[in-house]
PDB file of C-alpha atoms (C1' of nucleotides) in Angstrom:
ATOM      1  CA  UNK A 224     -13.405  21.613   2.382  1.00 63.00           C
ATOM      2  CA  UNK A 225      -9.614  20.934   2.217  1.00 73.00           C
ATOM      3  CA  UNK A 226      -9.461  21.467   6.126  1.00 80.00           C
ATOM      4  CA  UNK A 227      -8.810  17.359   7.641  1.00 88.00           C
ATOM      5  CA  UNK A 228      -7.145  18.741  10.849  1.00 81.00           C
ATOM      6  CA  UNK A 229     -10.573  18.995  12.811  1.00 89.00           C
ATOM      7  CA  UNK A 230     -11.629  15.621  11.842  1.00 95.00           C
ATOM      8  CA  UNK A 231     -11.112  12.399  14.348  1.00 96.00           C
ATOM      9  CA  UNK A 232      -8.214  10.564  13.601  1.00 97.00           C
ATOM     10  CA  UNK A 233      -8.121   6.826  14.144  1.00 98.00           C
ATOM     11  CA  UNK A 234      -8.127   5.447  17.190  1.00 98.00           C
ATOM     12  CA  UNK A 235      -5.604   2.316  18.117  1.00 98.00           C
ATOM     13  CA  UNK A 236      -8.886   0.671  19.184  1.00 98.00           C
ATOM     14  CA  UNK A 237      -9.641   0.608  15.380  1.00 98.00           C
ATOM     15  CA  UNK A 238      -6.304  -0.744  14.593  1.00 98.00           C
ATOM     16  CA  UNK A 239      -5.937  -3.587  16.716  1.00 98.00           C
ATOM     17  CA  UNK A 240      -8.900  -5.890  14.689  1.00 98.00           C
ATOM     18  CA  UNK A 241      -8.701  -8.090  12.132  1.00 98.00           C
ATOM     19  CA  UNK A 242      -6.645  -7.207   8.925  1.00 98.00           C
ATOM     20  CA  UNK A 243      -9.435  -8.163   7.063  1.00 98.00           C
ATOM     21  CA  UNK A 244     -11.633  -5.792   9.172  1.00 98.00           C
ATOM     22  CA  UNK A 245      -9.488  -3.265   8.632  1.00 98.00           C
ATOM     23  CA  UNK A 246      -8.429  -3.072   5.476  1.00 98.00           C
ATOM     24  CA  UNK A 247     -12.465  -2.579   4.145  1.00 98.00           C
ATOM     25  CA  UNK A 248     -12.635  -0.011   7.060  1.00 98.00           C
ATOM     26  CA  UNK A 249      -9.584   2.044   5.386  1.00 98.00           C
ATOM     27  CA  UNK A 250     -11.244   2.186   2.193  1.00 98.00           C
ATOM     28  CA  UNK A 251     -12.348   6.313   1.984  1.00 98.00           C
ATOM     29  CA  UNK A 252     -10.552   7.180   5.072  1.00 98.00           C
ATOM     30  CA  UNK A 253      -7.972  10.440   4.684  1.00 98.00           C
ATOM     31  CA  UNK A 254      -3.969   9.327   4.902  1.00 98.00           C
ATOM     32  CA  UNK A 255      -2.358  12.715   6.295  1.00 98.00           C
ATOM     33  CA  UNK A 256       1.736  12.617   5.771  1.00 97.00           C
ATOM     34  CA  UNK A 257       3.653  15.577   7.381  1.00 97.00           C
ATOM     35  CA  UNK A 258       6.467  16.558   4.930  1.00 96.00           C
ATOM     36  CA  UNK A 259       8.847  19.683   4.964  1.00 94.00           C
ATOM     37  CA  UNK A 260       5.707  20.996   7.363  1.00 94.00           C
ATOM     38  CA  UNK A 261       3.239  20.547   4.967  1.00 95.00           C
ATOM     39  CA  UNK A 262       0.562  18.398   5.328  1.00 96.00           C
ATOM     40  CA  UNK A 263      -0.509  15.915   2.575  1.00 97.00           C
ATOM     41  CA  UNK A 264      -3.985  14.589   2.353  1.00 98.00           C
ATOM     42  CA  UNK A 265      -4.863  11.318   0.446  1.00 98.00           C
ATOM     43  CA  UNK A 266      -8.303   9.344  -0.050  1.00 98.00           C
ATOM     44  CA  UNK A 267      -7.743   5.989   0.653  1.00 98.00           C
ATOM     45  CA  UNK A 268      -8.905   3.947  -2.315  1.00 98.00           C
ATOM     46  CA  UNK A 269      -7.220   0.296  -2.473  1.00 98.00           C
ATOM     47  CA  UNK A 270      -6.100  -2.055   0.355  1.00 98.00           C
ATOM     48  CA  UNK A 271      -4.945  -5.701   1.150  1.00 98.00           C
ATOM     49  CA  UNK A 272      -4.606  -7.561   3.955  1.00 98.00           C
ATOM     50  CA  UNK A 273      -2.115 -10.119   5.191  1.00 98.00           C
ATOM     51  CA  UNK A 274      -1.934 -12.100   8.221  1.00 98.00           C
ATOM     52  CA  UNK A 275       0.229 -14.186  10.313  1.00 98.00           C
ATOM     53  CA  UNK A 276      -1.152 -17.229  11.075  1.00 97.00           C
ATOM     54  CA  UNK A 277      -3.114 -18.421   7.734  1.00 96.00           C
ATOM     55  CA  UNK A 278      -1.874 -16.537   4.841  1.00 97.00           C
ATOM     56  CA  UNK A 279       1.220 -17.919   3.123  1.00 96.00           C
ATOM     57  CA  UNK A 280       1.986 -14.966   0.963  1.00 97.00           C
ATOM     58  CA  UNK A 281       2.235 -12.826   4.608  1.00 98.00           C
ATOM     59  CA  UNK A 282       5.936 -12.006   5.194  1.00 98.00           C
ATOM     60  CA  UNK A 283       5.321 -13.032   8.861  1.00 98.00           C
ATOM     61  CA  UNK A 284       4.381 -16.482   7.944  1.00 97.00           C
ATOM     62  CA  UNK A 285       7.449 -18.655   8.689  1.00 96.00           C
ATOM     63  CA  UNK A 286       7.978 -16.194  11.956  1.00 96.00           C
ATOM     64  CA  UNK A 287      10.051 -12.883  12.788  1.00 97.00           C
ATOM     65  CA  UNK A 288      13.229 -11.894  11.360  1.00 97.00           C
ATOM     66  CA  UNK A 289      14.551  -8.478  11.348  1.00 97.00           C
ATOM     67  CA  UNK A 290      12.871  -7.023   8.304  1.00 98.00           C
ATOM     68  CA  UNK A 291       8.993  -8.020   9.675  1.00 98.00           C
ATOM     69  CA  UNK A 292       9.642  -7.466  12.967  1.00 98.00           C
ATOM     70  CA  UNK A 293       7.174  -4.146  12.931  1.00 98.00           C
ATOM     71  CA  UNK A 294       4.447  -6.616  12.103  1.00 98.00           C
ATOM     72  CA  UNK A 295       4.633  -7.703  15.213  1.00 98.00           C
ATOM     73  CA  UNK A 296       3.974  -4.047  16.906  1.00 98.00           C
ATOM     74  CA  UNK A 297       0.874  -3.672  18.384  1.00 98.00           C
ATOM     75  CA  UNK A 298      -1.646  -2.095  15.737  1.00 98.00           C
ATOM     76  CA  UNK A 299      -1.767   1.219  14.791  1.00 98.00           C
ATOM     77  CA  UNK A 300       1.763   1.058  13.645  1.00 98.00           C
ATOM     78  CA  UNK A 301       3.885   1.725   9.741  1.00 98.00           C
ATOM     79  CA  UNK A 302       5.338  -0.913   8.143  1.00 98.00           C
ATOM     80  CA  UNK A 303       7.732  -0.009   5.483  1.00 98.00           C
ATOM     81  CA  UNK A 304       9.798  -3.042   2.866  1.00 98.00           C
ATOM     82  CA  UNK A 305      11.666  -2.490   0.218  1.00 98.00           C
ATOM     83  CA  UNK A 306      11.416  -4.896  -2.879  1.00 97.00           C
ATOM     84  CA  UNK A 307      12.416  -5.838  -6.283  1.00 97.00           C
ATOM     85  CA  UNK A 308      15.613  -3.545  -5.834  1.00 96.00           C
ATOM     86  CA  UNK A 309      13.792  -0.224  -6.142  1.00 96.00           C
ATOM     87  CA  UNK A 310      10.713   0.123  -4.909  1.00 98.00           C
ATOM     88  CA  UNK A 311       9.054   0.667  -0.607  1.00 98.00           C
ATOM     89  CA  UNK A 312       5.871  -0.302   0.272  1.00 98.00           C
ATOM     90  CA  UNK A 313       3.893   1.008   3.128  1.00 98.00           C
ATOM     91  CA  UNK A 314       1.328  -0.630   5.477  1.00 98.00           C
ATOM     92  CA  UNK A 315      -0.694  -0.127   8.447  1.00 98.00           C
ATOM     93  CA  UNK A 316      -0.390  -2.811  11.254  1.00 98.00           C
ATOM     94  CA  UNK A 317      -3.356  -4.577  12.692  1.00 98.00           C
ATOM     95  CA  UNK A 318      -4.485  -6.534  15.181  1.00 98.00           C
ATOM     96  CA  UNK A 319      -2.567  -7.000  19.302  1.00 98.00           C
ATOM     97  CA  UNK A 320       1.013  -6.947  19.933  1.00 98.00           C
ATOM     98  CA  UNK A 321       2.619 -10.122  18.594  1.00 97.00           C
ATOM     99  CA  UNK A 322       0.025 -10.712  15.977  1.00 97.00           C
ATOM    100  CA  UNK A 323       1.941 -10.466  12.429  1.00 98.00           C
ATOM    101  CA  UNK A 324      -0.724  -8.833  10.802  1.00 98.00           C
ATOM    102  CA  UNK A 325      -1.291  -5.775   8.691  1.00 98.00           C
ATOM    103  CA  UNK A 326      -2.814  -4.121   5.719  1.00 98.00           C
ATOM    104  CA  UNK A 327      -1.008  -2.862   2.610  1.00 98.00           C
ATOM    105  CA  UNK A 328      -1.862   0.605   0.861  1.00 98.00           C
ATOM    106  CA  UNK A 329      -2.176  -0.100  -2.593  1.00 98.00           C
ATOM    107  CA  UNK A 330      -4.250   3.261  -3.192  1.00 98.00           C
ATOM    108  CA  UNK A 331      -4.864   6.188  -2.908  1.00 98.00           C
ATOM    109  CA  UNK A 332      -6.299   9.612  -4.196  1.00 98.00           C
ATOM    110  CA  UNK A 333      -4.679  12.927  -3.451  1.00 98.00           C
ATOM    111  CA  UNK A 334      -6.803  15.656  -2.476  1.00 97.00           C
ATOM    112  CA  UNK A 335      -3.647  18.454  -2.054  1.00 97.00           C
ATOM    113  CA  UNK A 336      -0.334  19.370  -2.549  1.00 97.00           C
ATOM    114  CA  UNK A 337      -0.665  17.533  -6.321  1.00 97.00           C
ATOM    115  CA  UNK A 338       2.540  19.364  -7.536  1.00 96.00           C
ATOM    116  CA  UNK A 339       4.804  18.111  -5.162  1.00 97.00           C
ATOM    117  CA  UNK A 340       3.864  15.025  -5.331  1.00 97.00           C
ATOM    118  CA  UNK A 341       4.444  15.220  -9.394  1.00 97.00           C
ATOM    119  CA  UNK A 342       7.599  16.567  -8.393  1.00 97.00           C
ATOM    120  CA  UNK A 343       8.868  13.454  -6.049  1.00 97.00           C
ATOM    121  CA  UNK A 344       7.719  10.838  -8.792  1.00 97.00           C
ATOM    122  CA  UNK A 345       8.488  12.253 -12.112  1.00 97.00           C
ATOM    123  CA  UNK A 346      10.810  15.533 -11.248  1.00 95.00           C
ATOM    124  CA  UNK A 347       8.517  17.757 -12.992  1.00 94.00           C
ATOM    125  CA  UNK A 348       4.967  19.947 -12.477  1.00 93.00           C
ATOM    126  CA  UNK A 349       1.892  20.096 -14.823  1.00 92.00           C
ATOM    127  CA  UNK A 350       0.063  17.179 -15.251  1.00 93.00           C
ATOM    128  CA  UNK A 351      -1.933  15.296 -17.722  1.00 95.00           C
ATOM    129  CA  UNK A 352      -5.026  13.533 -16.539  1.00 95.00           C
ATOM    130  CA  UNK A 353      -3.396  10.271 -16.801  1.00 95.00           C
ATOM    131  CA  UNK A 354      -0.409  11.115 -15.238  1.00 96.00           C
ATOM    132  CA  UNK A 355      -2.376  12.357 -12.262  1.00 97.00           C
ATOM    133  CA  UNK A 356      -3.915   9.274 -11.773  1.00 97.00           C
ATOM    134  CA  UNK A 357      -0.330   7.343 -12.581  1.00 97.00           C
ATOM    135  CA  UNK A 358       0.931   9.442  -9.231  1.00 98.00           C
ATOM    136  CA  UNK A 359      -0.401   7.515  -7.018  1.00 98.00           C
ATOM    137  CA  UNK A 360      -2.647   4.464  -7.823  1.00 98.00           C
ATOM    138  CA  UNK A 361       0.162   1.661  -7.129  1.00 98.00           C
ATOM    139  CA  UNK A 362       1.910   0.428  -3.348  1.00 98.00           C
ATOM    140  CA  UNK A 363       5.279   1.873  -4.629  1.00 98.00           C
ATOM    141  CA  UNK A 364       4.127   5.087  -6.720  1.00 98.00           C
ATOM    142  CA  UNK A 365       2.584   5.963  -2.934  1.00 98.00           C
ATOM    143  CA  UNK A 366       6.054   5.941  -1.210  1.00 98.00           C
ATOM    144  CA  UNK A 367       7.763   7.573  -3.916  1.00 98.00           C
ATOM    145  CA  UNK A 368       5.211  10.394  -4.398  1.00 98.00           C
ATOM    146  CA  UNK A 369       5.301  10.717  -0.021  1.00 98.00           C
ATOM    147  CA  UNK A 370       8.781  10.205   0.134  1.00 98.00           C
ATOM    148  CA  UNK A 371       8.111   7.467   2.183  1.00 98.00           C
ATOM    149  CA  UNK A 372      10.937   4.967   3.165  1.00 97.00           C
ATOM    150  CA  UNK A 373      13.106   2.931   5.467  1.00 96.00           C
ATOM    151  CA  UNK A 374      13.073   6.134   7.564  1.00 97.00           C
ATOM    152  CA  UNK A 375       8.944   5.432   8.006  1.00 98.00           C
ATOM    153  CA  UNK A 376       9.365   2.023   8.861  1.00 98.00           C
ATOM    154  CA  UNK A 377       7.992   2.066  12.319  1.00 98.00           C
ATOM    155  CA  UNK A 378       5.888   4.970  12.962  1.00 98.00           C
ATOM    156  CA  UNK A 379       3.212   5.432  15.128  1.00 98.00           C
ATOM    157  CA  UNK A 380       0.419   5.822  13.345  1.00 98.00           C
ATOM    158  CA  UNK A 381      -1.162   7.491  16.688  1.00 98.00           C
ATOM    159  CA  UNK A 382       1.693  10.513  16.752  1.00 97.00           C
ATOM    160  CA  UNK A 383       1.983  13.188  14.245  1.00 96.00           C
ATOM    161  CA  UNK A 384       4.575  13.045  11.419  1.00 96.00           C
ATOM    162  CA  UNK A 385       1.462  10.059   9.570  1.00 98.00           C
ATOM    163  CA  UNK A 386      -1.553   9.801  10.436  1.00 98.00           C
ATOM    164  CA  UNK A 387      -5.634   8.426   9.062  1.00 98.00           C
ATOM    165  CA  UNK A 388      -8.066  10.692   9.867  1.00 98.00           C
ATOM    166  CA  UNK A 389     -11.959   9.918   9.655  1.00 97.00           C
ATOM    167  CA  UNK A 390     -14.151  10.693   6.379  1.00 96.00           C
ATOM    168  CA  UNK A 391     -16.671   9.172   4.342  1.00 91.00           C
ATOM    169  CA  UNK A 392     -18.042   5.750   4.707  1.00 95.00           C
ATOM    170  CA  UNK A 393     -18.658   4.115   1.329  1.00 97.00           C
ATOM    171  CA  UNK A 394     -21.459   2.262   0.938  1.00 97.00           C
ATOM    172  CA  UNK A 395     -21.438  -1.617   0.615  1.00 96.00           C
ATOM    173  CA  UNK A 396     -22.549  -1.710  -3.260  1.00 97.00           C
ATOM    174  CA  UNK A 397     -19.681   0.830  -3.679  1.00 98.00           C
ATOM    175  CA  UNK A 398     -16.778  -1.554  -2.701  1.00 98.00           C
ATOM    176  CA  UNK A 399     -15.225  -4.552  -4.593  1.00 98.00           C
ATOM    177  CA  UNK A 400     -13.723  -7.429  -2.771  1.00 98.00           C
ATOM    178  CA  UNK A 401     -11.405  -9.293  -4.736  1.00 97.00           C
ATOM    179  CA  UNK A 402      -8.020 -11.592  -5.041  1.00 97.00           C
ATOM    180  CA  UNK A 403      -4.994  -9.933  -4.106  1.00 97.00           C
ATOM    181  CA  UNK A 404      -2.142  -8.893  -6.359  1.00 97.00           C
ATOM    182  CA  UNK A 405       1.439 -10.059  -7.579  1.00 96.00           C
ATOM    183  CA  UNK A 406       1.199 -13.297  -5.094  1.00 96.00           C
ATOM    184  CA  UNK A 407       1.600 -16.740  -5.558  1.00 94.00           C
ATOM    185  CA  UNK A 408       0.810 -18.343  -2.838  1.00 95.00           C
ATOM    186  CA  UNK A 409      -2.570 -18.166  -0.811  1.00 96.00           C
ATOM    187  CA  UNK A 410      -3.277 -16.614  -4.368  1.00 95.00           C
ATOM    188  CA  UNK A 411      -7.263 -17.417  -3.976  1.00 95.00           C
ATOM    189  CA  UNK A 412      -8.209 -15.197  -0.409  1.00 97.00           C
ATOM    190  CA  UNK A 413     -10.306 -12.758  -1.401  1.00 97.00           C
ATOM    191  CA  UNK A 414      -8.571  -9.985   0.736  1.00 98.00           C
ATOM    192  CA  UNK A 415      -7.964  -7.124  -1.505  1.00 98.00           C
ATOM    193  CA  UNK A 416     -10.982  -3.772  -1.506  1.00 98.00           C
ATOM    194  CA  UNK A 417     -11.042  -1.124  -3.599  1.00 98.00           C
ATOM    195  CA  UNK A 418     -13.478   1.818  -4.345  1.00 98.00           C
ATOM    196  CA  UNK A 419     -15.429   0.722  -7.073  1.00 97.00           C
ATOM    197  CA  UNK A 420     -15.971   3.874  -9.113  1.00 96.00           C
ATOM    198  CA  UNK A 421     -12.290   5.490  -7.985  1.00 98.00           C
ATOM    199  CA  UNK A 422      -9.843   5.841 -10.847  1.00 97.00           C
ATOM    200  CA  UNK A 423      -6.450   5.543  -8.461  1.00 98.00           C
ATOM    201  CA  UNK A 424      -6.878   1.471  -7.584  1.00 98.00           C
ATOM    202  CA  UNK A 425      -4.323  -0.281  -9.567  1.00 98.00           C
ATOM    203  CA  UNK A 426      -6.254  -3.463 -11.668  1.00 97.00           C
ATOM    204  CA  UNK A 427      -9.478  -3.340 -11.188  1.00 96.00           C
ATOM    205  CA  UNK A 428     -11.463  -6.737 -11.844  1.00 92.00           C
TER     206      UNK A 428
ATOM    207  C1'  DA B1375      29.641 -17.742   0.864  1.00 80.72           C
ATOM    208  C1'  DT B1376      26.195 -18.385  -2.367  1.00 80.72           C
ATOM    209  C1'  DC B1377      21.654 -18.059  -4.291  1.00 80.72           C
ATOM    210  C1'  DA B1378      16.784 -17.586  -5.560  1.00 80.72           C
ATOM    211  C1'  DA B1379      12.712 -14.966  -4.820  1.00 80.72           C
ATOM    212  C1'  DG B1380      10.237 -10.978  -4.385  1.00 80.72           C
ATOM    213  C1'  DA B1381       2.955  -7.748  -1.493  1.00 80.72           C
ATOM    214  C1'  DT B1382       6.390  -3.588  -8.458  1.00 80.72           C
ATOM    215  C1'  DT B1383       6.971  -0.514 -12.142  1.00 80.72           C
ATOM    216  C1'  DA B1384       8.019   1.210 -16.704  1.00 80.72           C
ATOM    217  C1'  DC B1385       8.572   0.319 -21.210  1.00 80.72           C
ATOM    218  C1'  DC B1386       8.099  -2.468 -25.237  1.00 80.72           C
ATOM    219  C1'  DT B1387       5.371  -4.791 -29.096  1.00 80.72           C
TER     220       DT B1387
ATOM    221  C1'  DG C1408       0.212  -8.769 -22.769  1.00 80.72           C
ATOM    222  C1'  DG C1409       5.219  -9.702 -21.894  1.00 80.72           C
ATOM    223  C1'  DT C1410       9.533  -8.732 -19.519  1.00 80.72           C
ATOM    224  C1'  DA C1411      13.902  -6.378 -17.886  1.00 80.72           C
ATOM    225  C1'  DA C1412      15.566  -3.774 -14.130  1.00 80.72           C
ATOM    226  C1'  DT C1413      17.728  -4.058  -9.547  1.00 80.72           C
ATOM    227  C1'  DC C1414      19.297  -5.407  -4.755  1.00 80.72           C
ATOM    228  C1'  DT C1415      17.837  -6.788  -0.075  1.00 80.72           C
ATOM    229  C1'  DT C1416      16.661 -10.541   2.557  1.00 80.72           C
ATOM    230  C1'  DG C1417      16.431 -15.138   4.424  1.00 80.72           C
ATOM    231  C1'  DA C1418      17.585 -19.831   3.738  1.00 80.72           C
ATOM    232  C1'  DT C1419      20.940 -23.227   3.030  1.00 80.72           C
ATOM    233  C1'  DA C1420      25.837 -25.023   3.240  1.00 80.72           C
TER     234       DA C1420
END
DNA sequence: ATCAAGATTACCT
DNA sequence: GGTAATCTTGATA
């Protein structure tokens, strides 16, 4: 049941569409991360998108600078920031070469490997229920449990060291769609998804 | 050279 | 529910 490696991982065809698209499309699909030769399996459960051209909050709005500049890889790419002094973020580009889009990972439930992960965010094993959930339902509690940083920024998503592999489809009525998070601007696009009945999704509605 | 803002989290009341 | 922590980045001069 734990065994992901024979399913089909994503194609760059699935990618390279809309952020919007995509980000719903992520929603219950399997996040593998290679680590120390291990190989990490997470449910999907929360996603946002962001694009270039229409979406102020986007860090590609005003154009490319060096720290976006992997937004503008074609999709099917990592982008990695760091922010507020501490903290990475991870997200999967979308959309054609030179298209600032992407889609950040806001959630996500682990399926293996729980007491490593317990040891990269709080340096200690044996977890309460709430602290299992507290592992990983938050953009920056995902990097730090995956070890995920500047070092990721870039990957191809097609190669080996991360990876999204195929799984479940949810089911319309089983999805919210909702405002995105800790934004000002463009505050009101409803571009944020999230598993309905999944406890790791940050604020639910 | 300086400065304000930031796609967050943890901890407090 | 409110806020301090913490530092990189991009804009402006």
């Amino acid at each position: 049941m734990l065994d992901f490696s024979k399913k089909k991982r994503l194609s760059q065809k699935f990618y390279q569409r809309d952020s919007v698209i995509v980000a719903r499309e992520l929603l219950g699909k399997v996040f593998v991360r290679k680590l120390n030769n291990q190989l990490f399996y997470l449910k999907i459960t929360e996603t946002e998108a962001y694009r270039e051209k229409d979406d102020q909050a986007s860090h590609t709005f005003n154009g490319k600078t060096p720290r976006n500049s992997v937004m503008f890889l074609p999709g099917g790419h990592l982008y990695v920031y760091f922010t507020y002094g501490k903290h990475f973020c991870a997200n999967v580009v979308t959309g054609p070469e030179n298209q600032g889009d992407a889609v950040l990972l806001r959630g996500m439930e682990p399926l293996n490997n729980l007491e490593i992960l317990s040891q990269n965010r709080f340096s200690k094993t044996g977890l309460t229920n709430k602290e299992k959930i507290n592992l990983t339902n938050g953009p920056a509690k995902i990097c730090q449990a995956l070890n995920i940083n500047k070092n990721e920024n870039g990957i191809n998503l097609l190669q080996d060291e991360i990876f999204i592999v195929e799984n479940i489809n949810p089911d319309k009525e089983d999805i919210v769609t909702t405002t995105r998070i800790g934004i000002k601007k463009s505050a009101d696009l409803p571009w944020r998804f999230y598993l309905k009945d999944n406890p790791w999704v940050s604020v639910k509605v």
